[in-house]
Short mmCIF file of C-alpha atoms and ligand atoms in Angstrom, two decimals:
data_model
loop_
_atom_site.label_atom_id
_atom_site.label_comp_id
_atom_site.label_asym_id
_atom_site.label_seq_id
_atom_site.Cartn_x
_atom_site.Cartn_y
_atom_site.Cartn_z
CA MET A 101 13.08 7.02 30.21
CA ASN A 102 12.96 3.24 29.65
CA ASN A 103 14.02 1.76 26.38
CA PHE A 104 10.55 1.18 24.96
CA ASN A 105 9.33 4.67 25.84
CA SER A 106 12.24 6.16 23.91
CA ILE A 107 11.31 3.96 20.92
CA LEU A 108 7.68 5.14 21.17
CA GLU A 109 8.77 8.75 21.31
CA PHE A 110 11.09 8.26 18.36
CA ILE A 111 8.35 6.68 16.25
CA ASN A 112 5.87 9.43 17.08
CA LYS A 113 8.15 12.40 16.52
CA THR A 114 10.13 11.29 13.47
CA PRO A 115 8.92 12.41 10.02
CA LYS A 116 7.96 9.34 8.04
CA THR A 117 6.85 8.20 4.61
CA GLU A 118 4.43 5.43 3.63
CA LEU A 119 4.87 3.54 0.34
CA HIS A 120 2.29 0.76 0.47
CA LEU A 121 -1.24 1.95 1.17
CA HIS A 122 -4.40 1.05 -0.76
CA ILE A 123 -6.68 4.04 -0.44
CA GLU A 124 -9.76 1.77 -0.60
CA GLY A 125 -8.20 -0.14 2.31
CA SER A 126 -8.35 2.97 4.47
CA LEU A 127 -12.18 2.96 4.35
CA GLU A 128 -13.07 2.86 8.05
CA PRO A 129 -16.35 1.11 9.03
CA GLU A 130 -17.78 4.46 10.20
CA LEU A 131 -17.27 6.06 6.77
CA MET A 132 -18.47 2.89 5.02
CA PHE A 133 -21.69 3.10 7.01
CA LYS A 134 -22.08 6.83 6.39
CA LEU A 135 -21.54 6.44 2.61
CA SER A 136 -23.89 3.46 2.38
CA LYS A 137 -26.62 5.73 3.78
CA ARG A 138 -25.59 8.82 1.77
CA ASN A 139 -25.53 6.87 -1.51
CA LYS A 140 -28.32 4.42 -0.68
CA VAL A 141 -26.02 1.47 -1.35
CA GLU A 142 -26.84 -1.68 0.59
CA ILE A 143 -24.04 -3.34 2.52
CA PRO A 144 -24.41 -6.76 4.13
CA PHE A 145 -24.00 -5.29 7.65
CA LYS A 146 -26.52 -3.72 10.04
CA SER A 147 -24.09 -1.84 12.27
CA ILE A 148 -20.52 -0.64 12.57
CA ASP A 149 -19.87 -3.37 15.13
CA GLU A 150 -21.15 -5.98 12.70
CA ILE A 151 -18.75 -4.66 10.04
CA LYS A 152 -15.85 -4.86 12.47
CA SER A 153 -16.64 -8.38 13.57
CA ALA A 154 -16.69 -9.54 9.92
CA TYR A 155 -12.98 -8.73 9.65
CA ASN A 156 -11.69 -12.22 10.40
CA PHE A 157 -9.69 -13.35 7.43
CA THR A 158 -8.06 -16.69 6.67
CA ASP A 159 -5.99 -15.60 3.67
CA LEU A 160 -5.68 -12.90 1.00
CA ASP A 161 -8.73 -14.02 -1.00
CA SER A 162 -11.03 -14.06 2.05
CA PHE A 163 -10.01 -10.45 2.69
CA LEU A 164 -10.35 -9.31 -0.93
CA LYS A 165 -13.98 -10.43 -1.05
CA ILE A 166 -14.90 -8.10 1.86
CA TYR A 167 -12.59 -5.34 0.60
CA TYR A 168 -14.26 -5.20 -2.84
CA GLU A 169 -17.71 -5.30 -1.22
CA GLY A 170 -16.74 -2.39 1.03
CA SER A 171 -15.64 -0.36 -2.01
CA ASN A 172 -19.18 -0.51 -3.40
CA VAL A 173 -20.23 2.45 -1.22
CA LEU A 174 -17.80 4.73 -3.10
CA ILE A 175 -19.82 6.39 -5.87
CA ASN A 176 -19.20 10.12 -6.27
CA GLU A 177 -16.06 12.24 -6.52
CA GLU A 178 -16.90 13.59 -3.06
CA ASP A 179 -16.74 10.03 -1.64
CA PHE A 180 -13.24 9.48 -3.01
CA PHE A 181 -12.29 12.90 -1.65
CA ASP A 182 -13.66 12.08 1.83
CA LEU A 183 -11.95 8.68 1.84
CA THR A 184 -8.58 10.19 0.94
CA TRP A 185 -8.97 13.14 3.30
CA GLU A 186 -9.64 10.82 6.25
CA TYR A 187 -6.42 8.97 5.43
CA ILE A 188 -4.54 12.27 5.22
CA LEU A 189 -5.75 13.18 8.73
CA ARG A 190 -4.26 9.88 9.92
CA CYS A 191 -1.01 10.78 8.16
CA LYS A 192 -0.92 14.07 10.01
CA LYS A 193 -1.48 12.29 13.32
CA ASP A 194 1.29 9.75 12.57
CA ASN A 195 3.71 12.40 11.30
CA ILE A 196 3.76 11.00 7.76
CA VAL A 197 5.16 13.77 5.57
CA HIS A 198 5.05 11.91 2.27
CA THR A 199 2.77 9.10 1.09
CA GLU A 200 2.55 7.03 -2.10
CA ILE A 201 -0.92 5.60 -2.42
CA PHE A 202 -2.45 2.86 -4.56
CA PHE A 203 -5.90 2.92 -6.05
CA ASP A 204 -7.86 0.17 -7.83
CA PRO A 205 -9.91 1.70 -10.69
CA GLN A 206 -11.03 -1.73 -11.86
CA SER A 207 -13.05 -2.21 -8.69
CA HIS A 208 -15.04 0.94 -9.55
CA ILE A 209 -15.38 1.11 -13.36
CA PRO A 210 -17.53 -2.06 -13.68
CA ARG A 211 -19.99 -0.47 -11.19
CA GLY A 212 -20.48 2.46 -13.55
CA ILE A 213 -18.10 4.85 -11.77
CA SER A 214 -15.92 6.75 -14.21
CA PHE A 215 -12.13 6.72 -13.97
CA ASP A 216 -12.20 10.53 -13.78
CA THR A 217 -14.54 10.52 -10.77
CA VAL A 218 -12.10 8.28 -8.88
CA ILE A 219 -8.82 9.99 -9.77
CA ASN A 220 -10.19 13.52 -9.40
CA GLY A 221 -11.60 12.86 -5.90
CA ILE A 222 -8.34 11.33 -4.71
CA HIS A 223 -6.20 13.99 -6.34
CA LYS A 224 -8.20 16.92 -4.93
CA ALA A 225 -7.77 15.61 -1.38
CA LEU A 226 -4.03 15.14 -1.93
CA THR A 227 -3.70 18.67 -3.30
CA ARG A 228 -5.45 20.01 -0.20
CA ALA A 229 -3.13 17.88 1.98
CA HIS A 230 -0.19 19.67 0.43
CA THR A 231 -1.58 23.21 0.80
CA GLU A 232 -3.00 22.69 4.28
CA PHE A 233 -0.40 20.41 5.92
CA GLY A 234 2.59 20.37 3.55
CA ILE A 235 2.10 16.60 3.11
CA THR A 236 3.39 15.45 -0.29
CA SER A 237 2.19 12.42 -2.21
CA LYS A 238 2.33 10.29 -5.34
CA ILE A 239 -0.44 8.19 -6.86
CA ILE A 240 0.11 4.66 -8.18
CA MET A 241 -2.63 2.94 -10.17
CA CYS A 242 -2.91 -0.80 -9.55
CA PHE A 243 -4.09 -3.40 -12.03
CA LEU A 244 -6.22 -6.22 -10.60
CA ARG A 245 -4.24 -9.34 -11.47
CA HIS A 246 -7.23 -11.71 -11.28
CA LEU A 247 -8.57 -9.96 -14.42
CA ASP A 248 -7.15 -10.51 -17.89
CA GLU A 249 -4.50 -8.36 -19.51
CA GLU A 250 -6.88 -6.97 -22.12
CA GLN A 251 -9.10 -5.33 -19.47
CA CYS A 252 -5.97 -3.89 -17.86
CA PHE A 253 -4.94 -2.27 -21.15
CA GLU A 254 -8.25 -0.35 -21.13
CA VAL A 255 -7.52 1.11 -17.72
CA LEU A 256 -3.94 1.93 -18.76
CA ASN A 257 -5.42 4.14 -21.49
CA HIS A 258 -7.30 6.09 -18.82
CA ALA A 259 -4.13 6.46 -16.76
CA VAL A 260 -2.33 7.89 -19.79
CA ARG A 261 -4.91 10.72 -19.91
CA HIS A 262 -4.05 11.49 -16.27
CA LYS A 263 -0.27 11.12 -16.51
CA ASP A 264 0.13 14.43 -14.71
CA LYS A 265 -1.38 12.86 -11.56
CA ILE A 266 -0.17 9.24 -11.71
CA ILE A 267 3.52 8.39 -11.27
CA GLY A 268 3.38 4.65 -11.65
CA VAL A 269 1.46 1.44 -12.01
CA GLY A 270 1.31 -1.57 -9.71
CA LEU A 271 -0.17 -5.06 -9.57
CA ASP A 272 -2.43 -6.23 -6.76
CA SER A 273 -5.35 -8.56 -5.89
CA SER A 274 -5.24 -12.35 -5.81
CA GLU A 275 -1.59 -13.38 -6.21
CA LYS A 276 -1.54 -17.18 -6.36
CA GLY A 277 -2.25 -18.41 -9.90
CA ASN A 278 -1.85 -14.92 -11.40
CA PRO A 279 1.88 -14.73 -12.15
CA PRO A 280 3.67 -11.57 -13.31
CA GLN A 281 4.24 -13.02 -16.80
CA LYS A 282 0.49 -12.62 -17.44
CA PHE A 283 1.11 -8.84 -17.54
CA LYS A 284 4.45 -8.60 -19.35
CA SER A 285 3.13 -6.72 -22.40
CA LEU A 286 0.98 -4.44 -20.25
CA PHE A 287 3.94 -3.37 -18.13
CA GLU A 288 6.12 -2.90 -21.24
CA GLU A 289 3.48 -0.52 -22.58
CA ALA A 290 3.17 1.28 -19.22
CA ILE A 291 6.94 1.82 -19.12
CA LYS A 292 6.86 3.15 -22.71
CA GLU A 293 4.23 5.64 -21.54
CA GLY A 294 6.62 6.82 -18.82
CA PHE A 295 5.12 5.13 -15.74
CA LEU A 296 7.33 3.66 -13.01
CA THR A 297 6.38 0.09 -12.09
CA VAL A 298 5.91 -1.79 -8.82
CA ALA A 299 4.17 -5.10 -8.05
CA HIS A 300 2.82 -7.11 -5.15
CA ALA A 301 4.94 -10.25 -5.15
CA GLY A 302 5.86 -12.88 -2.59
CA GLU A 303 3.04 -11.92 -0.24
CA GLU A 304 1.50 -15.41 -0.50
CA GLY A 305 3.05 -16.34 -3.83
CA PRO A 306 6.42 -18.05 -4.44
CA PRO A 307 9.88 -16.42 -4.82
CA GLU A 308 9.62 -16.97 -8.62
CA TYR A 309 6.94 -14.25 -8.69
CA ILE A 310 9.48 -11.85 -7.19
CA TRP A 311 12.10 -12.86 -9.78
CA ASP A 312 9.56 -12.41 -12.59
CA SER A 313 8.41 -9.04 -11.26
CA LEU A 314 12.01 -7.85 -11.40
CA ASN A 315 12.91 -9.42 -14.74
CA LEU A 316 9.66 -9.17 -16.72
CA LEU A 317 7.84 -6.21 -15.16
CA LYS A 318 11.04 -4.21 -14.42
CA VAL A 319 9.69 -3.11 -11.06
CA LYS A 320 11.41 -0.47 -8.94
CA ARG A 321 9.95 -1.90 -5.72
CA ILE A 322 8.44 -5.19 -4.57
CA ASP A 323 5.30 -4.86 -2.47
CA HIS A 324 5.48 -7.31 0.47
CA GLY A 325 8.18 -9.72 -0.78
CA VAL A 326 8.30 -11.59 2.53
CA GLN A 327 8.56 -14.98 0.78
CA CYS A 328 12.00 -14.01 -0.59
CA LEU A 329 13.83 -15.66 2.31
CA GLN A 330 13.06 -19.07 0.79
CA ASP A 331 15.57 -18.35 -1.99
CA ASP A 332 19.18 -17.40 -1.09
CA LYS A 333 20.05 -16.30 -4.63
CA LEU A 334 17.04 -13.98 -4.64
CA VAL A 335 18.03 -12.48 -1.28
CA GLU A 336 21.50 -11.82 -2.73
CA LYS A 337 19.97 -10.16 -5.81
CA LEU A 338 17.56 -8.00 -3.76
CA ARG A 339 20.31 -6.93 -1.40
CA ASP A 340 22.95 -6.22 -4.05
CA SER A 341 20.49 -4.23 -6.19
CA ASN A 342 18.98 -2.40 -3.20
CA ILE A 343 15.47 -3.37 -4.28
CA PRO A 344 12.96 -1.97 -1.76
CA LEU A 345 10.51 -4.39 -0.15
CA THR A 346 7.43 -2.63 1.19
CA VAL A 347 6.61 -4.95 4.09
CA CYS A 348 3.24 -4.72 5.92
CA PRO A 349 3.46 -6.60 9.22
CA LEU A 350 -0.10 -6.27 10.60
CA SER A 351 -1.50 -7.14 7.16
CA ASN A 352 0.59 -10.34 7.11
CA ILE A 353 -0.80 -11.38 10.50
CA LYS A 354 -4.44 -10.58 9.62
CA LEU A 355 -4.10 -12.56 6.36
CA CYS A 356 -2.35 -15.46 8.11
CA VAL A 357 0.94 -15.18 6.20
CA PHE A 358 2.56 -15.57 9.65
CA ASP A 359 0.74 -17.00 12.66
CA LYS A 360 1.80 -14.21 15.01
CA LEU A 361 3.81 -11.00 14.89
CA GLU A 362 6.57 -12.55 17.01
CA ASN A 363 7.19 -14.95 14.09
CA HIS A 364 7.27 -12.29 11.36
CA ASN A 365 10.50 -12.33 9.33
CA LEU A 366 11.00 -8.54 9.11
CA LYS A 367 13.95 -8.54 11.55
CA LYS A 368 15.61 -11.40 9.62
CA MET A 369 15.18 -9.43 6.39
CA LEU A 370 16.65 -6.35 8.03
CA ASP A 371 19.62 -8.34 9.37
CA LYS A 372 20.31 -9.69 5.88
CA GLY A 373 20.75 -6.11 4.69
CA LEU A 374 17.54 -6.00 2.64
CA ARG A 375 15.98 -2.60 1.98
CA VAL A 376 12.80 -3.20 3.99
CA MET A 377 10.43 -0.76 5.60
CA VAL A 378 7.07 -0.87 7.39
CA ASN A 379 3.71 0.07 5.83
CA SER A 380 0.03 -0.32 6.71
CA ASP A 381 -1.43 -1.79 3.43
CA ASP A 382 -5.18 -1.67 4.27
CA PRO A 383 -5.21 -0.09 7.75
CA ALA A 384 -8.99 0.06 8.21
CA TYR A 385 -9.13 -3.73 7.82
CA PHE A 386 -5.90 -4.80 9.49
CA GLY A 387 -5.97 -3.02 12.84
CA GLY A 388 -3.68 -0.05 12.50
CA TYR A 389 -2.05 2.76 10.60
CA LEU A 390 1.69 3.24 10.16
CA ASN A 391 2.70 4.12 13.73
CA THR A 392 0.68 1.21 15.14
CA ASN A 393 2.43 -1.10 12.67
CA LEU A 394 5.82 0.23 13.74
CA ILE A 395 5.05 0.11 17.47
CA GLU A 396 3.50 -3.37 17.47
CA THR A 397 6.32 -4.74 15.31
CA ALA A 398 9.02 -3.12 17.45
CA LYS A 399 7.45 -4.73 20.53
CA ALA A 400 6.97 -8.19 19.04
CA LEU A 401 10.38 -8.43 17.36
CA GLN A 402 12.27 -6.47 20.02
CA LEU A 403 13.58 -4.01 17.46
CA SER A 404 16.20 -1.52 18.62
CA LEU A 405 16.02 2.23 18.10
CA GLU A 406 18.67 1.79 15.41
CA ASP A 407 16.49 -0.83 13.61
CA ILE A 408 13.54 1.61 13.58
CA LYS A 409 15.77 4.37 12.28
CA ILE A 410 16.94 2.15 9.41
CA LEU A 411 13.33 1.20 8.55
CA ILE A 412 12.31 4.85 8.35
CA GLN A 413 15.43 5.81 6.39
CA ASN A 414 14.82 2.90 3.98
CA SER A 415 11.35 4.20 3.35
CA PHE A 416 12.55 7.67 2.32
CA LYS A 417 15.36 6.15 0.22
CA SER A 418 12.82 3.94 -1.59
CA SER A 419 10.27 6.67 -2.26
CA PHE A 420 9.70 8.27 -5.66
CA LEU A 421 10.69 11.68 -4.26
CA ASP A 422 13.49 13.55 -6.02
CA GLU A 423 16.99 13.05 -4.57
CA LYS A 424 17.21 16.53 -3.03
CA THR A 425 13.92 16.15 -1.12
CA LYS A 426 14.86 12.63 -0.05
CA ASN A 427 18.19 13.82 1.33
CA ASN A 428 16.53 16.71 3.10
CA TRP A 429 14.20 14.33 4.98
CA LEU A 430 17.00 11.82 5.61
CA SER A 431 19.03 14.55 7.29
CA LYS A 432 16.23 14.94 9.87
CA ILE A 433 16.15 11.29 11.01
N1 LIG B 1288 -5.39 -5.20 -2.50
C1 LIG B 1288 -5.54 -4.56 -1.33
N2 LIG B 1288 -4.72 -5.09 -0.41
C2 LIG B 1288 -4.02 -6.07 -1.01
C3 LIG B 1288 -3.02 -6.97 -0.58
N3 LIG B 1288 -2.54 -6.98 0.66
N4 LIG B 1288 -2.53 -7.85 -1.48
C4 LIG B 1288 -3.00 -7.88 -2.73
N5 LIG B 1288 -3.93 -7.06 -3.18
C5 LIG B 1288 -4.44 -6.14 -2.33
ZN1 LIG B 1289 -1.01 -4.18 -0.69
#
């Protein structure tokens, strides 16, 4: 078997976890079209092909505009269930045994969709994933950072009512100009309520946003973090504290963070001893789920089998699973 075939086989057969996945970003054009008809919600596209050809982004904000528009078709609990269940079927195909998914309640509540409709639909699909396939999961609620802190406090109150289903809170949406310090009090309150914290930082924004996420928001993981290599002291801090960085290679190419996958800095991050792993972010918009991300990245950066193994191990180590379960999965890689 040649070298690349053995890498392909390893990626396909190894149990994996995913830690950076926006459930609304797994809305495939086919389901978007189906839900727009089912719920009589107009979308600015006439066909599935037209939807697909609109997915040419120049940066994060150009993507977010389409992403929030796409979410408008999600109305009923059943829609959130179907959305999540479709993602779970992809997990099964990719041999993902544990997933930690984000959701964005603030893109639904202003449209008149209740928080309970959203969380209950997602949670029911994840419960079925466990009984039917043994796939485990955690739910992380993200705050939209382009909104003000006051609005985020309202959604935190909803999350508190559903503490049994939500393990942590995160920060997503438009990064530049919306620094972590804007949400310092909100995250303090979330931590007091017992939520773990994570944040998107250093996707497009500067290394200072990564520092501030660590120091002010007390995050357990940095989502993306690829801009950290601009700051040697930060790299030292991330490495010495084993802070996970949930990197999303295909996302970074689609949003023009790097011009091509061959120029992505994942391998450099790995070689510096950073706790990086691969994730799909918004797979329906960025051209692939977890295995496609791993395969394309392995090809472009000429990763070795050992590199892939470390990426997958890092992902389990960085998950919010208990230590015993983590070690059980790690023993199988
Ligand atoms: N929301 C969905 N995907 C996102 C991303 N890649 N960055 C920030 N916010 C997001
Ligand atoms: Zn993301």
